[in-house]
Short mmCIF file of C-alpha atoms and ligand atoms in Angstrom, two decimals:
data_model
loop_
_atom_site.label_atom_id
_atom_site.label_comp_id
_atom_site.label_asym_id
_atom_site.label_seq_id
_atom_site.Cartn_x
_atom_site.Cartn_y
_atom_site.Cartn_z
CA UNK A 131 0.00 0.00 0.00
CA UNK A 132 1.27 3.82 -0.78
CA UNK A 133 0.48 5.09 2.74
CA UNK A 134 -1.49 8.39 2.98
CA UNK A 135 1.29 9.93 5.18
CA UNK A 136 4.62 8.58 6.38
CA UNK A 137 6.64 11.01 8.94
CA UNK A 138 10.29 12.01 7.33
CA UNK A 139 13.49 11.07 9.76
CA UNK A 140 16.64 13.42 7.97
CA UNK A 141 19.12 11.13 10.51
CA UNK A 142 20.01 13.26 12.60
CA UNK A 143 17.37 12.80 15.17
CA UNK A 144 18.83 10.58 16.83
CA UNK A 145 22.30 11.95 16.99
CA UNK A 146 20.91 15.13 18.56
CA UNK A 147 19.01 13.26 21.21
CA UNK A 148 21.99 11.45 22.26
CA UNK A 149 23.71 14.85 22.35
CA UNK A 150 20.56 16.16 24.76
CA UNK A 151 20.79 13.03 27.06
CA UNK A 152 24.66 13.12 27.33
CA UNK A 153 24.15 16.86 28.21
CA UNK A 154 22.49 15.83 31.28
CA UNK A 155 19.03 17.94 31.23
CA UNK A 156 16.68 17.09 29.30
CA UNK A 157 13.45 19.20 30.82
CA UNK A 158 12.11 22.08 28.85
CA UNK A 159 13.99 25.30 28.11
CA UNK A 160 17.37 23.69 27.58
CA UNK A 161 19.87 23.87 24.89
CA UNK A 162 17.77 21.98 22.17
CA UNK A 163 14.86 24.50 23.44
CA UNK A 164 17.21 27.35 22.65
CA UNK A 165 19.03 26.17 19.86
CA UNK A 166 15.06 26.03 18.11
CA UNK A 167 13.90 28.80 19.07
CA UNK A 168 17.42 31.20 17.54
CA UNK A 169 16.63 28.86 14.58
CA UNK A 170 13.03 30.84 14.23
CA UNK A 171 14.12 34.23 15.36
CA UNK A 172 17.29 34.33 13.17
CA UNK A 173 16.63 32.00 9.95
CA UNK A 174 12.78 32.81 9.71
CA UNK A 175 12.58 36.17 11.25
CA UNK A 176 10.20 35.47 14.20
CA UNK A 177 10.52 38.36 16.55
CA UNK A 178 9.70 35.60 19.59
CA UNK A 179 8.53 32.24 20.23
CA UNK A 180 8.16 29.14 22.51
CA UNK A 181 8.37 25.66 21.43
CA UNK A 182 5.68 23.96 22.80
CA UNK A 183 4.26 20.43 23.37
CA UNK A 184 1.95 20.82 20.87
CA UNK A 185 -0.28 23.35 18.76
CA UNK A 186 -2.65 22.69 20.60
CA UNK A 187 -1.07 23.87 23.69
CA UNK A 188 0.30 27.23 21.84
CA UNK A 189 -3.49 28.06 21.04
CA UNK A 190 -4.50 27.28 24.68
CA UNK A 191 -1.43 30.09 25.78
CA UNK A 192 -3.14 32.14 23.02
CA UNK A 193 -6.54 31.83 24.65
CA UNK A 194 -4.86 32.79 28.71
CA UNK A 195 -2.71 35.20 26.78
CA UNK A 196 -5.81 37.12 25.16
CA UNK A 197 -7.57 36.64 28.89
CA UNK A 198 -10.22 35.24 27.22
CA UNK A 199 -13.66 34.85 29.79
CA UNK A 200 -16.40 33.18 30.12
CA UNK A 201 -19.23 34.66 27.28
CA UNK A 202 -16.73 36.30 25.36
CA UNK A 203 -17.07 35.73 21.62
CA UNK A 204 -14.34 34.10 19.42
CA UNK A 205 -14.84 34.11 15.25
CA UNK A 206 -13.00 31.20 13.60
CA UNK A 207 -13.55 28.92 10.37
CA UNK A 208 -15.50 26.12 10.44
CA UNK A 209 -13.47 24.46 8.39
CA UNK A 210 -10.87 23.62 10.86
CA UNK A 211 -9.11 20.98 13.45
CA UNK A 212 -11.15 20.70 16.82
CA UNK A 213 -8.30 22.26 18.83
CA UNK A 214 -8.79 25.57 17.10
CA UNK A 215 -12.11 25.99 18.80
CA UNK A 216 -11.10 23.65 22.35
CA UNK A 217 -8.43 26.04 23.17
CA UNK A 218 -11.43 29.08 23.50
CA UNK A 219 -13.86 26.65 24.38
CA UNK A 220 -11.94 25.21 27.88
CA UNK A 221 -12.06 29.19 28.97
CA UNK A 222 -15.73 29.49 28.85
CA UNK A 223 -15.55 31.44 25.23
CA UNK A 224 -19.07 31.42 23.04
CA UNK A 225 -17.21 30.09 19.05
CA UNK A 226 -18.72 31.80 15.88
CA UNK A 227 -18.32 29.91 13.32
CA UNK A 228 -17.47 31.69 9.71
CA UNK A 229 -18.31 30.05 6.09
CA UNK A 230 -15.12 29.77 3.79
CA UNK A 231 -15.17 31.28 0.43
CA UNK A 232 -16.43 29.09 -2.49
CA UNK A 233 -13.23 28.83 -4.10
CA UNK A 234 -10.98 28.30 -1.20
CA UNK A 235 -11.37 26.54 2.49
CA UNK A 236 -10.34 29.63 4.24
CA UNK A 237 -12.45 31.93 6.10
CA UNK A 238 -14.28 34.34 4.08
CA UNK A 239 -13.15 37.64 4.96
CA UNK A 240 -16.31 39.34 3.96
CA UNK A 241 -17.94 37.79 6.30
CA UNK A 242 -16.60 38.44 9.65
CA UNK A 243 -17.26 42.36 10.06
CA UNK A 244 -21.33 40.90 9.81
CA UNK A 245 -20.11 38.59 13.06
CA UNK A 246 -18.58 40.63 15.31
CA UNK A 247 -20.89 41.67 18.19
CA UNK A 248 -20.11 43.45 21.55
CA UNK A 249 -18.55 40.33 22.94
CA UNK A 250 -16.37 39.54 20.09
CA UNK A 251 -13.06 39.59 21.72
CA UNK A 252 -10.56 37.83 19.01
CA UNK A 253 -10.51 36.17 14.96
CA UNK A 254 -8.58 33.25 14.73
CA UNK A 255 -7.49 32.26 11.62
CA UNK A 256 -6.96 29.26 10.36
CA UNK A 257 -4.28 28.72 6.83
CA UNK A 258 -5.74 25.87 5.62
CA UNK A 259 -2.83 23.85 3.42
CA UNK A 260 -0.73 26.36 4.55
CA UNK A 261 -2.33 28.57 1.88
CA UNK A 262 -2.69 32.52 3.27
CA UNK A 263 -5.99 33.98 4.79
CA UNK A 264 -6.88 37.77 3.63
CA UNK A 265 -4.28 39.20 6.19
CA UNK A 266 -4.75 42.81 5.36
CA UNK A 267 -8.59 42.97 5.24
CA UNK A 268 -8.82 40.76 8.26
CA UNK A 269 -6.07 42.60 9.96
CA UNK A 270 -8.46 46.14 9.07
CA UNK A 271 -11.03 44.87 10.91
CA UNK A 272 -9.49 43.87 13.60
CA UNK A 273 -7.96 46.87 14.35
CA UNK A 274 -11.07 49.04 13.76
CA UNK A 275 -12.85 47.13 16.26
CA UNK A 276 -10.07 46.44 18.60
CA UNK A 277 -10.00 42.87 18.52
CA UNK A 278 -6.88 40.33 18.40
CA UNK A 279 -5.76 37.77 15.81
CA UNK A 280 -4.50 34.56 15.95
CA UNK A 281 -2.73 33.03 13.16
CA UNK A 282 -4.18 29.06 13.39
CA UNK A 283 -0.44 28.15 11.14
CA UNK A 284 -0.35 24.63 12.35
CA UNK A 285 0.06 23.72 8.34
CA UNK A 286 1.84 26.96 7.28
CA UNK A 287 5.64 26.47 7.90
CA UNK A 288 7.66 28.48 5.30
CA UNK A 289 4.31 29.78 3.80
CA UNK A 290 3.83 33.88 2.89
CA UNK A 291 1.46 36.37 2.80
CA UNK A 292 2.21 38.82 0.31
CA UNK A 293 6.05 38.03 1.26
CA UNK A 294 5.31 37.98 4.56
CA UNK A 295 5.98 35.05 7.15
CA UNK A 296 2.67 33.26 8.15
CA UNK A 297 2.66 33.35 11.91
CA UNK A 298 3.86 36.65 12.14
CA UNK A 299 1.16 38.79 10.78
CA UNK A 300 -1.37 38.82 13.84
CA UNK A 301 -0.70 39.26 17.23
CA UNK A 302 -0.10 35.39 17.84
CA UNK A 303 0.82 32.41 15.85
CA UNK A 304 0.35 29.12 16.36
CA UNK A 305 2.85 26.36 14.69
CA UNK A 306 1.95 22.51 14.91
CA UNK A 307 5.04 20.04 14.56
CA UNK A 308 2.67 17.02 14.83
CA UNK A 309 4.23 13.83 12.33
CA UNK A 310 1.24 14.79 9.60
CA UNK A 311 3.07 17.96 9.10
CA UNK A 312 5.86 19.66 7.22
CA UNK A 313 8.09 19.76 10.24
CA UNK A 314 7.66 17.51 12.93
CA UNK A 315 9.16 16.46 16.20
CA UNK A 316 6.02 13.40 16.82
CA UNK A 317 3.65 15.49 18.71
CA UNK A 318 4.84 19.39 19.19
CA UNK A 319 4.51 23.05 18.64
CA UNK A 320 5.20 26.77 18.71
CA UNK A 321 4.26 29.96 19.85
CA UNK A 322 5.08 33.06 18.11
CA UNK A 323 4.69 36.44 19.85
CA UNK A 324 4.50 39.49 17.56
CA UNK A 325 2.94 41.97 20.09
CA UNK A 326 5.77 42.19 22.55
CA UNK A 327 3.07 43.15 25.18
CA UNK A 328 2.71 39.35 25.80
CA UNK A 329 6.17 38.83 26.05
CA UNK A 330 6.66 38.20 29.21
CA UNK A 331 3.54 36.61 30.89
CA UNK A 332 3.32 34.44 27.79
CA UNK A 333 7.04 32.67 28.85
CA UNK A 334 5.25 33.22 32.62
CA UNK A 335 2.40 30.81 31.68
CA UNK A 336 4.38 28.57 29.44
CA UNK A 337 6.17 27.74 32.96
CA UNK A 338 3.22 26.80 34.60
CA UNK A 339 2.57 30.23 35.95
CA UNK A 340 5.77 31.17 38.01
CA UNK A 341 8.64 33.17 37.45
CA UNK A 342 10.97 30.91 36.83
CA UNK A 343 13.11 31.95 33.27
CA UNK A 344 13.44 35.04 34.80
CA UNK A 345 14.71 34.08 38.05
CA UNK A 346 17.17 32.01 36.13
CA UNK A 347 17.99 35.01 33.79
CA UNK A 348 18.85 36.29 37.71
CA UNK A 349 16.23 39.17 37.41
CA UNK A 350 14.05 38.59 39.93
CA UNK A 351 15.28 36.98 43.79
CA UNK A 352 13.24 34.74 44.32
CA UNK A 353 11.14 31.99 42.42
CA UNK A 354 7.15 32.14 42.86
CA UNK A 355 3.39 31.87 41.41
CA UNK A 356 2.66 35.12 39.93
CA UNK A 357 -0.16 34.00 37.39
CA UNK A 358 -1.95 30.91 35.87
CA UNK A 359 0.09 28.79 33.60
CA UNK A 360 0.49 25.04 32.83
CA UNK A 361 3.39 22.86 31.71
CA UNK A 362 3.32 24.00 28.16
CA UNK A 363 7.18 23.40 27.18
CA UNK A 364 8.53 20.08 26.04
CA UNK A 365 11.14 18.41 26.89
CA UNK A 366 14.59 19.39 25.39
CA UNK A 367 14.60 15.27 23.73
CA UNK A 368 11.71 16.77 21.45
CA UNK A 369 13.95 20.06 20.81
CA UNK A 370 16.41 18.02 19.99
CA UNK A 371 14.52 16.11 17.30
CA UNK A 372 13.04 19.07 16.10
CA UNK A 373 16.50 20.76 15.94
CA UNK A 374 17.65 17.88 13.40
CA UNK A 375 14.37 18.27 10.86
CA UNK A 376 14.68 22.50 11.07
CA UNK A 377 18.76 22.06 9.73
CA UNK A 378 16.75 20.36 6.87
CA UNK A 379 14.21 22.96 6.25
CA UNK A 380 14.96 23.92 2.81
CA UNK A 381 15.83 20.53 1.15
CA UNK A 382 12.34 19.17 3.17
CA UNK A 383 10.30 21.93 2.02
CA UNK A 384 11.63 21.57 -1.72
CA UNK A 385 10.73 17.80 -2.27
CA UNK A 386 7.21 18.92 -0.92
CA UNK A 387 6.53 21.75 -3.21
CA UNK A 388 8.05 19.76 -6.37
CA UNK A 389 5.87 16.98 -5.28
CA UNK A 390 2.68 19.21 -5.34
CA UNK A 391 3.59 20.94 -8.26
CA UNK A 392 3.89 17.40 -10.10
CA UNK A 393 0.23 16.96 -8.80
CA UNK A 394 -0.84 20.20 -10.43
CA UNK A 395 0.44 19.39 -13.35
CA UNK A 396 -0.53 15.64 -13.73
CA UNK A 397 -3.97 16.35 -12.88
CA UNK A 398 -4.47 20.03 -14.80
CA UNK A 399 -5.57 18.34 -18.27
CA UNK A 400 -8.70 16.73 -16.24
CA UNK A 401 -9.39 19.87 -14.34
CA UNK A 402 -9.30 21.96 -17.73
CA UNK A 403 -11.62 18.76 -18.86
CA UNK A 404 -14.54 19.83 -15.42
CA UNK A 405 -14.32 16.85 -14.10
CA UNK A 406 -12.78 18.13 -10.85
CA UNK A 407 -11.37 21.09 -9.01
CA UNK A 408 -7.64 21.46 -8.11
CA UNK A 409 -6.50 24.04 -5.07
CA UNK A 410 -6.79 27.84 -5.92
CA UNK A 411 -4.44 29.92 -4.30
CA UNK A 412 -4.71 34.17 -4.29
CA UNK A 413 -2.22 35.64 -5.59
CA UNK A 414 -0.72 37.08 -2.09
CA UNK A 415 -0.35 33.65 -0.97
CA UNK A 416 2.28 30.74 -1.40
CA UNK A 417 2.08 27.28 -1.84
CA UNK A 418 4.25 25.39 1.32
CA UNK A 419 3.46 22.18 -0.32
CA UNK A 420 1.79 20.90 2.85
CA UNK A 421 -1.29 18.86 1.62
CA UNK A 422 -2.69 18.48 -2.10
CA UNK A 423 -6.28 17.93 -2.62
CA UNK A 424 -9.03 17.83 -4.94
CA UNK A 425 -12.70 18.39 -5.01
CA UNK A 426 -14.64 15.83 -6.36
CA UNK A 427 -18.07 17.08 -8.00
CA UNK A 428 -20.22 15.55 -5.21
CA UNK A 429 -19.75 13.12 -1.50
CA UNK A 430 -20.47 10.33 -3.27
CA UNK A 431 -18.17 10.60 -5.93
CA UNK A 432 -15.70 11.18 -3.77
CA UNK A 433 -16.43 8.04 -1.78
CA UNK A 434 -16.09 5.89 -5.00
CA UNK A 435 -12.90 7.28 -5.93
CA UNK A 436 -11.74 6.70 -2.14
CA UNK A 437 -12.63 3.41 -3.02
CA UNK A 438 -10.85 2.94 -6.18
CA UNK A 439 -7.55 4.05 -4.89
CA UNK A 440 -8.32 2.18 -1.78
CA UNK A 441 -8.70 -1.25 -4.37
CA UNK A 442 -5.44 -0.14 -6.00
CA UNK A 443 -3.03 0.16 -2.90
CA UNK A 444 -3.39 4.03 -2.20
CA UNK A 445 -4.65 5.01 1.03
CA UNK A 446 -6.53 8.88 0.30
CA UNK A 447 -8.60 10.63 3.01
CA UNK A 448 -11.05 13.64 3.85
CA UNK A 449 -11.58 16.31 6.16
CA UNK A 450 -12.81 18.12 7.86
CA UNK A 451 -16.11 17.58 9.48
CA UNK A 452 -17.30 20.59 10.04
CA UNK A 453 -16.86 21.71 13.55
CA UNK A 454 -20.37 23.17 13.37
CA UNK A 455 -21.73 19.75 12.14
CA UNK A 456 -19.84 18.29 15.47
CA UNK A 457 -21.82 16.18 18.31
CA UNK A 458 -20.13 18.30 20.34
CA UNK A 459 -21.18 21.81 18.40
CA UNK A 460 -24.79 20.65 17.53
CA UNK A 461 -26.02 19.80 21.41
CA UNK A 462 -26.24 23.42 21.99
CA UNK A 463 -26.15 25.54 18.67
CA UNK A 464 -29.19 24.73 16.30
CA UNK A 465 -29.08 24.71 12.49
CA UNK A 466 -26.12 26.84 11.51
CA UNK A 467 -25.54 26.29 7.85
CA UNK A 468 -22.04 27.41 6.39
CA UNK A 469 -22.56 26.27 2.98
CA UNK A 470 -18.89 26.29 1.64
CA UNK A 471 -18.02 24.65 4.51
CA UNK A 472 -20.39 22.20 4.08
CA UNK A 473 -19.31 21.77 0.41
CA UNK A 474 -15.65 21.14 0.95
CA UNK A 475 -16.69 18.68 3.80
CA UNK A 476 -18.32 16.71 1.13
CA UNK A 477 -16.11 17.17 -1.74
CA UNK A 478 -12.37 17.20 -0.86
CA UNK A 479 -10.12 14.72 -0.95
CA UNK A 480 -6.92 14.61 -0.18
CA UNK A 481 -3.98 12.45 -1.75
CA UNK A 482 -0.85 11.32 -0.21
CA UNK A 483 2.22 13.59 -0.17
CA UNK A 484 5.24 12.71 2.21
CA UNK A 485 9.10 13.32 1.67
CA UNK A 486 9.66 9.96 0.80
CA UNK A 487 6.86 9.89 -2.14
CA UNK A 488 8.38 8.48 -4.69
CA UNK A 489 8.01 9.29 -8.47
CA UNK A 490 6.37 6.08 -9.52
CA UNK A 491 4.27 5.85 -6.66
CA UNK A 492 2.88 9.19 -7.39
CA UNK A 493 2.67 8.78 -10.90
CA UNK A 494 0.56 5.38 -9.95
CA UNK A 495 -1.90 7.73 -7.98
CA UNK A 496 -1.90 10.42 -10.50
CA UNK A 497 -2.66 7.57 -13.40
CA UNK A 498 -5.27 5.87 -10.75
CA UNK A 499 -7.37 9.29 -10.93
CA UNK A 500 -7.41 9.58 -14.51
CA UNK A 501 -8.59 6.23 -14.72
CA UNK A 502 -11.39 6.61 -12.18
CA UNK A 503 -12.64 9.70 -14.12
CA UNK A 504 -12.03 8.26 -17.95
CA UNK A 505 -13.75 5.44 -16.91
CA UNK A 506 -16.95 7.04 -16.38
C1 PLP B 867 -2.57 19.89 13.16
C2 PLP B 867 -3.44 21.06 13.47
C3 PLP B 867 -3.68 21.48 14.78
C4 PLP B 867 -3.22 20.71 15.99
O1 PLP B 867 -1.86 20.55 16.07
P1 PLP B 867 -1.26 19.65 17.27
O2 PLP B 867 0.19 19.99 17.24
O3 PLP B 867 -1.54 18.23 16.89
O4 PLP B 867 -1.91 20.06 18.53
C5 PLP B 867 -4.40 22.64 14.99
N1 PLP B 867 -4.91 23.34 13.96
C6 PLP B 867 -4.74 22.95 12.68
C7 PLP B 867 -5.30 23.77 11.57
C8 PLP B 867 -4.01 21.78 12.39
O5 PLP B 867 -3.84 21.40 11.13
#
């Protein structure tokens, strides 16, 4: 079987992790921790950031950070992964849910100055594929109603908005370095601070609430409580394995754009033909070559081609449900329809793409579409 995903070891990892044990600390904020985060700050040009266990666990700092309370209103994407809204939800916020635009999973910019109510206290944004949101126009809004954003980049490592670094365009970013993504250390993440007023309570939370990098830093005496927090930071073994994939940043993120661009092109004769929809990305956005999909004409189209590659040793998957269409969402929130959602709920698929993809494997799946469509 050509698996949907498989996670990309460069060979270092483990050279690095011996190098954390034999360094004799291996809790959070150690060298690996360090080494990471002047990776970000000096290669990428984030201004300041926290690896953390998860992306997950950056958007929960995000929600503590942005003192988010019970009733206050957060607008979001439906179109998204369930920790975008959890990380709100778990502080007692009310989510609105946004449609995307018909052309493109992302929220609909349009549509959020129509959502924002006396409550709204934050827009998170989600890059879905690692493809850019409407930065300016969201960041407009924002601004004139004196709200904060959250960049949602779990998928957008190395990905631009009109040149500029995803991540670093609102006043938090959230990075996800879970094995289904470009980057990955098994199960971690990142925050990145742009507004430097949440400099220092945000490393004040990400240590469980105390003072402790600063006492170390030998600016304050003593080591105490001063706020909320939890044990957001990993452990220095993930650093360390994170450390080995950033050193191959460039030669990772290369084999994933030339293996969606090979997509693109394999499939662009059938999309020309209308039998299916390939991604569309604005023009002040970049491709990070994180996922490749297409949209089949209807769900159960899209099951029988699921099926087909399925019968002929590719694994190919969906998502997302739409968190508005959750158990979770529906128990208390009546018929919301978000018809774009809906739509690419129904009709995308996604096709393998991993490193290790090799040619003839992809041009196997690339041939095993045409045939499911020439067939009919
Ligand atoms: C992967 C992902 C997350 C969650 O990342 P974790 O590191 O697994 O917590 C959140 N949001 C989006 C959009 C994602 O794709």
């Amino acid at each position: 079987m050509i698996p949907f995903n498989k996670p990309y070891m460069t060979g270092d990892e483990l050279y690095y992790i011996k190098d954390a044990v034999l360094r004799g600390k291996i809790s959070g904020n150690g060298y690996y921790t360090q080494k990471c985060h002047n990776f970000f700050k000096e290669v990428i040009g984030f201004r300041n950031c926290l690896l953390t266990s998860s992306c997950t666990d950056a958007l929960e700092m995000a929600g503590i950070l942005i003192d988010i309370k019970p009733g206050d209103e957060v607008i979001m994407p439906s179109y998204t992964f369930v920790s975008t809204a959890n990380a709100f939800v778990l502080r007692g916020a009310k989510i609105v849910f946004a449609d995307s635009y018909s052309d493109n999973p992302n929220i609909d910019a349009n549509l959020i100055e129509g959502l924002i109510t006396s409550k709204t206290k934050a827009i998170v944004v989600v890059h879905y594929a690692g493809v850019a949101c409407d930065m300016d126009t969201i960041m407009d809004i924002a601004n004139n109603h004196k709200l904060f954003v959250i960049e949602d980049a779990a998928q957008a490592i190395d990905s631009y908005y009109k040149g500029r670094p995803l991540g670093t365009i609102g006043h938090l970013g959230t990075f996800s370095f879970h094995e289904t993504k470009n980057i990955i250390s098994g199960e971690g993440g990142m925050l990145v601070i742009n507004d430097e007023r949440f400099d220092k309570r945000a490393e004040i939370i990400w240590e469980k609430g105390t003072n402790r990098s600063a006492f170390f830093r030998g600016e304050v005496d003593k080591y105490s409580w001063v706020d909320v927090g939890s044990s957001f930071l990993p452990s220095d073994v993930t650093a360390a394995f994170l450390f080995a994939q950033l050193e191959n940043l460039k030669k990772i993120q290369s084999r994933r754009k030339t293996l969606w661009n090979q997509y693109y092109e394999g499939l662009k004769k059938l999309e020309n033909e209308g039998l299916f929809e390939l991604p569309s990305i604005p023009a002040y956005a970049s491709c990070n070559g994180h996922l490749f999909y297409i949209l089949c004409k209807h769900v159960e189209e899209r099951s029988r081609l699921i099926t087909h590659l399925k019968e002929n040793g590719v694994y190919a998957v969906f998502h997302y449900v739409s968190l508005h269409k959750s158990p979770f969402y529906e128990l208390e929130n009546d018929n919301l329809e978000l018809d774009n959602c809906e739509m690419f709920s129904e009709r995308l698929l996604r096709l393998p793409l991993y490193y290790e993809l090799h040619m003839e494997d992809q041009n196997k799946i690339i041939n095993l579409v045409i045939s499911f469509f020439d067939e009919k």
